[in-house]
PDB file of C-alpha atoms in Angstrom:
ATOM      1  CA  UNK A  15      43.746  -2.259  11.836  1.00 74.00           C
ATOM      2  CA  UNK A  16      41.704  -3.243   8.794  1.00 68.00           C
ATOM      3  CA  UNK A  17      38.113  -3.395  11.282  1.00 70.00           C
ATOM      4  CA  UNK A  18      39.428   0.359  12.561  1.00 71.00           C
ATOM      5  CA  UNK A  19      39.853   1.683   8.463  1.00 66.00           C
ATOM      6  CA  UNK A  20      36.345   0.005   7.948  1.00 60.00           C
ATOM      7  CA  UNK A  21      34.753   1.373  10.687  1.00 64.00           C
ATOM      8  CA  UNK A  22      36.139   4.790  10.480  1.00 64.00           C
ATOM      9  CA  UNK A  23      36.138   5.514   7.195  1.00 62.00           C
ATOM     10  CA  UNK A  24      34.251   3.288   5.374  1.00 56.00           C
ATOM     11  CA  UNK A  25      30.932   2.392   7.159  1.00 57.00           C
ATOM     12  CA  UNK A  26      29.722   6.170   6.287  1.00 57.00           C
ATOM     13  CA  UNK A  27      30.729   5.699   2.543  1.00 56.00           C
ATOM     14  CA  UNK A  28      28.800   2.750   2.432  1.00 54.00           C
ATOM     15  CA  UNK A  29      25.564   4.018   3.629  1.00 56.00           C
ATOM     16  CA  UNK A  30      24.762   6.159   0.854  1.00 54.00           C
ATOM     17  CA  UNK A  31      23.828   5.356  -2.433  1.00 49.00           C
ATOM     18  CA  UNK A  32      22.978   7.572  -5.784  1.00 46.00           C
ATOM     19  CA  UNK A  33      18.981   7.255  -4.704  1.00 51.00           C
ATOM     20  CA  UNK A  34      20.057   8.167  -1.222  1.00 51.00           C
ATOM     21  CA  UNK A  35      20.571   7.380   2.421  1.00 50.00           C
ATOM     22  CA  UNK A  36      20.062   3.628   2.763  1.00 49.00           C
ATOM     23  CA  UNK A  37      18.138   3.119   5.684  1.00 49.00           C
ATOM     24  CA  UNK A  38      19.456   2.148   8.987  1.00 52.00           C
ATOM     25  CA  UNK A  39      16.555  -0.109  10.362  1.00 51.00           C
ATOM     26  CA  UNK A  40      16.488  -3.253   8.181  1.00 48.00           C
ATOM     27  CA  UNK A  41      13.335  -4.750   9.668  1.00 52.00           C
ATOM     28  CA  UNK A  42      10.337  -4.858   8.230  1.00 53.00           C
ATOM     29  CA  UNK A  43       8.494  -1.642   7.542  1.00 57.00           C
ATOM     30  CA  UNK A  44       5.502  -1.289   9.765  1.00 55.00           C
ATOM     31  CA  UNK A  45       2.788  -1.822   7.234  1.00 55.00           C
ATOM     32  CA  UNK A  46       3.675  -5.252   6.347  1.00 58.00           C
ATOM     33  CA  UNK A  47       3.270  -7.192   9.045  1.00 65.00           C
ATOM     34  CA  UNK A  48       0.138  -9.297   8.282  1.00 68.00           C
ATOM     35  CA  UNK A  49       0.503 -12.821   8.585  1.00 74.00           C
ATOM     36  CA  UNK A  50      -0.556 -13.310   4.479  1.00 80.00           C
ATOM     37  CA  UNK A  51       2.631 -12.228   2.418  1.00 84.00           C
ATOM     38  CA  UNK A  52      -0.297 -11.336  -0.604  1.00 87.00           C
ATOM     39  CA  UNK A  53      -1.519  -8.511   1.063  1.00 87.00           C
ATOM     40  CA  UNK A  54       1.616  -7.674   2.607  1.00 86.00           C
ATOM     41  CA  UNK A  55       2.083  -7.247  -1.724  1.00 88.00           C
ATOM     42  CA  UNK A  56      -0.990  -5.825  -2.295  1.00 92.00           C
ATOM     43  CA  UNK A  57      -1.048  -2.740   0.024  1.00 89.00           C
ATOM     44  CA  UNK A  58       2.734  -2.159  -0.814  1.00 87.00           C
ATOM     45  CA  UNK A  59       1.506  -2.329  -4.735  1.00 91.00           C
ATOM     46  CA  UNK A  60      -0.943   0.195  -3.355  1.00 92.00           C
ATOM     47  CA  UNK A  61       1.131   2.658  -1.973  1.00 88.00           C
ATOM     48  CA  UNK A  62       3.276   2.637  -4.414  1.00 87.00           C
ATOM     49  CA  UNK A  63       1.492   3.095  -7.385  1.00 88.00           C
ATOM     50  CA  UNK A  64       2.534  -0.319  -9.322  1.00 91.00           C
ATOM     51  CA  UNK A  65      -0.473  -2.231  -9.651  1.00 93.00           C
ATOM     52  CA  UNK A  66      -1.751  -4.942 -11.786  1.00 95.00           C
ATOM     53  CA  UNK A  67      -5.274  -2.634 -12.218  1.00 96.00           C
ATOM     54  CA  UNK A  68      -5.699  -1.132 -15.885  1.00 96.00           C
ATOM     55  CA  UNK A  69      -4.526   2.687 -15.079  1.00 95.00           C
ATOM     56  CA  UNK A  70      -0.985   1.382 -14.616  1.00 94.00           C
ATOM     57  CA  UNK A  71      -1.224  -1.502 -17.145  1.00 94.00           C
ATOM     58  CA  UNK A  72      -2.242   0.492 -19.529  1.00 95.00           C
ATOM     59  CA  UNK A  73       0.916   3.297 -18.532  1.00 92.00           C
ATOM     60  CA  UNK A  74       2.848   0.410 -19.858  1.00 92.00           C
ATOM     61  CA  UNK A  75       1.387  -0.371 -22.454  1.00 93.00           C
ATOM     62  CA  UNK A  76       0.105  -3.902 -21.208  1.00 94.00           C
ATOM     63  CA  UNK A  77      -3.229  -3.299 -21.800  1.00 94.00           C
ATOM     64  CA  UNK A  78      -5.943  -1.496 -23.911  1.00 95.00           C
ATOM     65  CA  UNK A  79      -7.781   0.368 -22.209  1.00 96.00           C
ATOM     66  CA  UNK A  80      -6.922   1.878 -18.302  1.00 97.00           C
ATOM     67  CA  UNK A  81     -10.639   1.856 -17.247  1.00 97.00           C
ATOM     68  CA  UNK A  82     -12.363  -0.370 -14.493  1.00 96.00           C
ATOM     69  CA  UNK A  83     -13.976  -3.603 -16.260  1.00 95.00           C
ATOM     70  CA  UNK A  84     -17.133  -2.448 -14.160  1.00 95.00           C
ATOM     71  CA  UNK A  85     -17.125   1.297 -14.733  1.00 94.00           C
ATOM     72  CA  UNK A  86     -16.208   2.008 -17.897  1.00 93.00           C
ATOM     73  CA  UNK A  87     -15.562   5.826 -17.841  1.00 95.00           C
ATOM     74  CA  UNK A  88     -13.587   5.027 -14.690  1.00 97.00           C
ATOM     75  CA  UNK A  89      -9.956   4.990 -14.302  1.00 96.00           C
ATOM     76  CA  UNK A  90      -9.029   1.759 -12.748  1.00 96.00           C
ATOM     77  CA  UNK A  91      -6.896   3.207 -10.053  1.00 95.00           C
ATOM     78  CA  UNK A  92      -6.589   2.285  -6.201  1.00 95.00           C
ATOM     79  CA  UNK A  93      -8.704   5.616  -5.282  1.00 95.00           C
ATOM     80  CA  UNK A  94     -11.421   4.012  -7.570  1.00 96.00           C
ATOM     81  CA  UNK A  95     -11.262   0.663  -6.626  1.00 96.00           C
ATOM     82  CA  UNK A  96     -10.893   1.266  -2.381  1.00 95.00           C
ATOM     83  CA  UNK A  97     -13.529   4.436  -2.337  1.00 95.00           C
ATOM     84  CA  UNK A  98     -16.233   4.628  -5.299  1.00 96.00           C
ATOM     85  CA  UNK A  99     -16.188   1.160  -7.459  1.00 96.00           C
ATOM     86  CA  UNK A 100     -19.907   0.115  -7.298  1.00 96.00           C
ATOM     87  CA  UNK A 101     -19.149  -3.096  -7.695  1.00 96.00           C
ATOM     88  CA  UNK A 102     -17.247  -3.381  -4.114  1.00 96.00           C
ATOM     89  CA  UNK A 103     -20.390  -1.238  -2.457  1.00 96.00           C
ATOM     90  CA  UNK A 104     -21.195  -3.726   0.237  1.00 96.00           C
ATOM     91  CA  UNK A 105     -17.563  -4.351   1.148  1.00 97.00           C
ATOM     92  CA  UNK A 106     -16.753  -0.339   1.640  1.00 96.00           C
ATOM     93  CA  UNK A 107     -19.865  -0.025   3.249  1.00 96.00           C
ATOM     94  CA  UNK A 108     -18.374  -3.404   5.764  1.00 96.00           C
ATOM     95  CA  UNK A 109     -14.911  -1.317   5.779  1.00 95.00           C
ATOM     96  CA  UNK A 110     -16.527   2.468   6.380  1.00 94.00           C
ATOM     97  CA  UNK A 111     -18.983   0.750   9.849  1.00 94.00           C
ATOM     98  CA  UNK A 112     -15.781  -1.031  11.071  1.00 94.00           C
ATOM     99  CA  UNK A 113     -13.419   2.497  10.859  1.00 93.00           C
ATOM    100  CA  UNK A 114     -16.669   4.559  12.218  1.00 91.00           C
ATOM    101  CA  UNK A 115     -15.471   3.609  15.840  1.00 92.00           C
ATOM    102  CA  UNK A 116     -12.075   4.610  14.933  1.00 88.00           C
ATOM    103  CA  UNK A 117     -13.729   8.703  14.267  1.00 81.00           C
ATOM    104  CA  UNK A 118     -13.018   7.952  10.300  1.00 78.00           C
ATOM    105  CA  UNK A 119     -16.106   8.888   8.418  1.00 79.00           C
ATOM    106  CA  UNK A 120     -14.793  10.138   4.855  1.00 87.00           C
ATOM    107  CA  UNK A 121     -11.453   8.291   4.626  1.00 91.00           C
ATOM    108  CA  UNK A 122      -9.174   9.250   1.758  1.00 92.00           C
ATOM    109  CA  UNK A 123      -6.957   7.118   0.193  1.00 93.00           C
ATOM    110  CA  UNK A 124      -3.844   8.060   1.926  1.00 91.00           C
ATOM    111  CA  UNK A 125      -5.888   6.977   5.192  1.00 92.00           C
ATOM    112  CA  UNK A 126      -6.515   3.483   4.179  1.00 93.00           C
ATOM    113  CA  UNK A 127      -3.098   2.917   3.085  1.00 90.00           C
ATOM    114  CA  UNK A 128      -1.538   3.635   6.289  1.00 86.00           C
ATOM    115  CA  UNK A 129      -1.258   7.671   5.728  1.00 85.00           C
ATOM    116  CA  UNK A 130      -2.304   8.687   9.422  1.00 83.00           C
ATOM    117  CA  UNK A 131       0.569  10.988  11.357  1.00 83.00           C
ATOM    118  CA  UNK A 132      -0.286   8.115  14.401  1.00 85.00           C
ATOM    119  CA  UNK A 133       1.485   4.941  13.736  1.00 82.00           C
ATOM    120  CA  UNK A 134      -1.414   3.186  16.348  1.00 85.00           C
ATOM    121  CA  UNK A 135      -4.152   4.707  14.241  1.00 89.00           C
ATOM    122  CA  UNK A 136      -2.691   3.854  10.714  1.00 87.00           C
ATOM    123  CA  UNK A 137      -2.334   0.173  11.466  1.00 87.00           C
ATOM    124  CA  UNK A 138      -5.843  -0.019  12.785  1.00 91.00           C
ATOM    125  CA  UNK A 139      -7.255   1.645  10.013  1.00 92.00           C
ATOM    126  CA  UNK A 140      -4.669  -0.818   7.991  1.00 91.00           C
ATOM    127  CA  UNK A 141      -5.508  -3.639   9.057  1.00 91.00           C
ATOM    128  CA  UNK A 142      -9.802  -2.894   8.217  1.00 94.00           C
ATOM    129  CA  UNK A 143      -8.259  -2.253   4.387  1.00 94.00           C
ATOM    130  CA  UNK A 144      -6.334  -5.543   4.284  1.00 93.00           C
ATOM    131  CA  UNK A 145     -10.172  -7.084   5.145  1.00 94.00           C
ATOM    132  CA  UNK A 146     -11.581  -5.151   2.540  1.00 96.00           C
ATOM    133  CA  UNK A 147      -9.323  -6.391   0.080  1.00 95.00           C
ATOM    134  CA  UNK A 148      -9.130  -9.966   0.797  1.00 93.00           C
ATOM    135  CA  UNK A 149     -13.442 -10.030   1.168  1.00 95.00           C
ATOM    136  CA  UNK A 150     -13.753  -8.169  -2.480  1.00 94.00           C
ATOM    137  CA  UNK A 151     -12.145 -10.873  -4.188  1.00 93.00           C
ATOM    138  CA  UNK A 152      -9.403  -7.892  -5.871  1.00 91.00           C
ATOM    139  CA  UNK A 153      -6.136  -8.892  -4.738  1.00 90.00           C
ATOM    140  CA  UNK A 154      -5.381 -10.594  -7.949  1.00 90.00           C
ATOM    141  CA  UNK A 155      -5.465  -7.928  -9.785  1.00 91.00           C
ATOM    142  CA  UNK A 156      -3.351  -5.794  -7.115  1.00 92.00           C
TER     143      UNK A 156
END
């Protein structure tokens, strides 16, 4: 009697939450599954906004100034530091040859962070970013 109450009544109270539906899959999201748990951070970081780089630090007041220690009249954001930080040149120019097969000339950020409509596509393209970051030395400060 008590499993019947539980599964009639209260299962569907259970699943929601004052932020929402909680989600019925439980297993990993598709993004993180790269066999080093600090990128698995660092590109969830990325898509979500809550870095370690000085645009967000400095949101929170954690730090002086939110500009890129090499570009200062930069923002320090992921856009900066994935597509136009100078000092990570050779390593875009490694990541933009190694998407070129993949018909990605001009990637935006939403593309390297998994943004692509085709699941297949998005983890490709994901898994060239996780390269980029771990060969640029930056995921310390992700």
């Amino acid at each position: 009697m008590c499993n019947r109450h539980w599964d009639t009544e209260l299962t569907d109270a259970l699943q929601y939450t004052s932020i929402g539906r909680i989600r019925q899959d439980t297993r990993h999201h598709w993004w993180t599954h790269s066999p080093s748990r600090a990128l698995d951070t660092a590109v969830t970081r990325l898509r979500i906004g809550h870095t370690r780089l000085n645009s967000h630090l400095h949101k929170l007041g954690m730090t002086d100034s939110p500009h890129c220690p090499w570009c200062p009249t930069q923002l320090d954001t992921p856009e900066h530091l994935l597509l136009h930080c100078p000092r990570h040149h050779s390593h875009r120019m490694a990541l933009l040859q190694s998407l070129s097969p993949l018909l990605l000339r001009r990637p935006t950020l939403a593309d390297l962070l998994g943004g692509s409509p085709d699941p297949g596509l998005a983890f490709k393209i994901l898994k060239h970013t996780r390269t980029f970051l771990q060969k640029s030395g930056q995921l310390h400060r992700i």
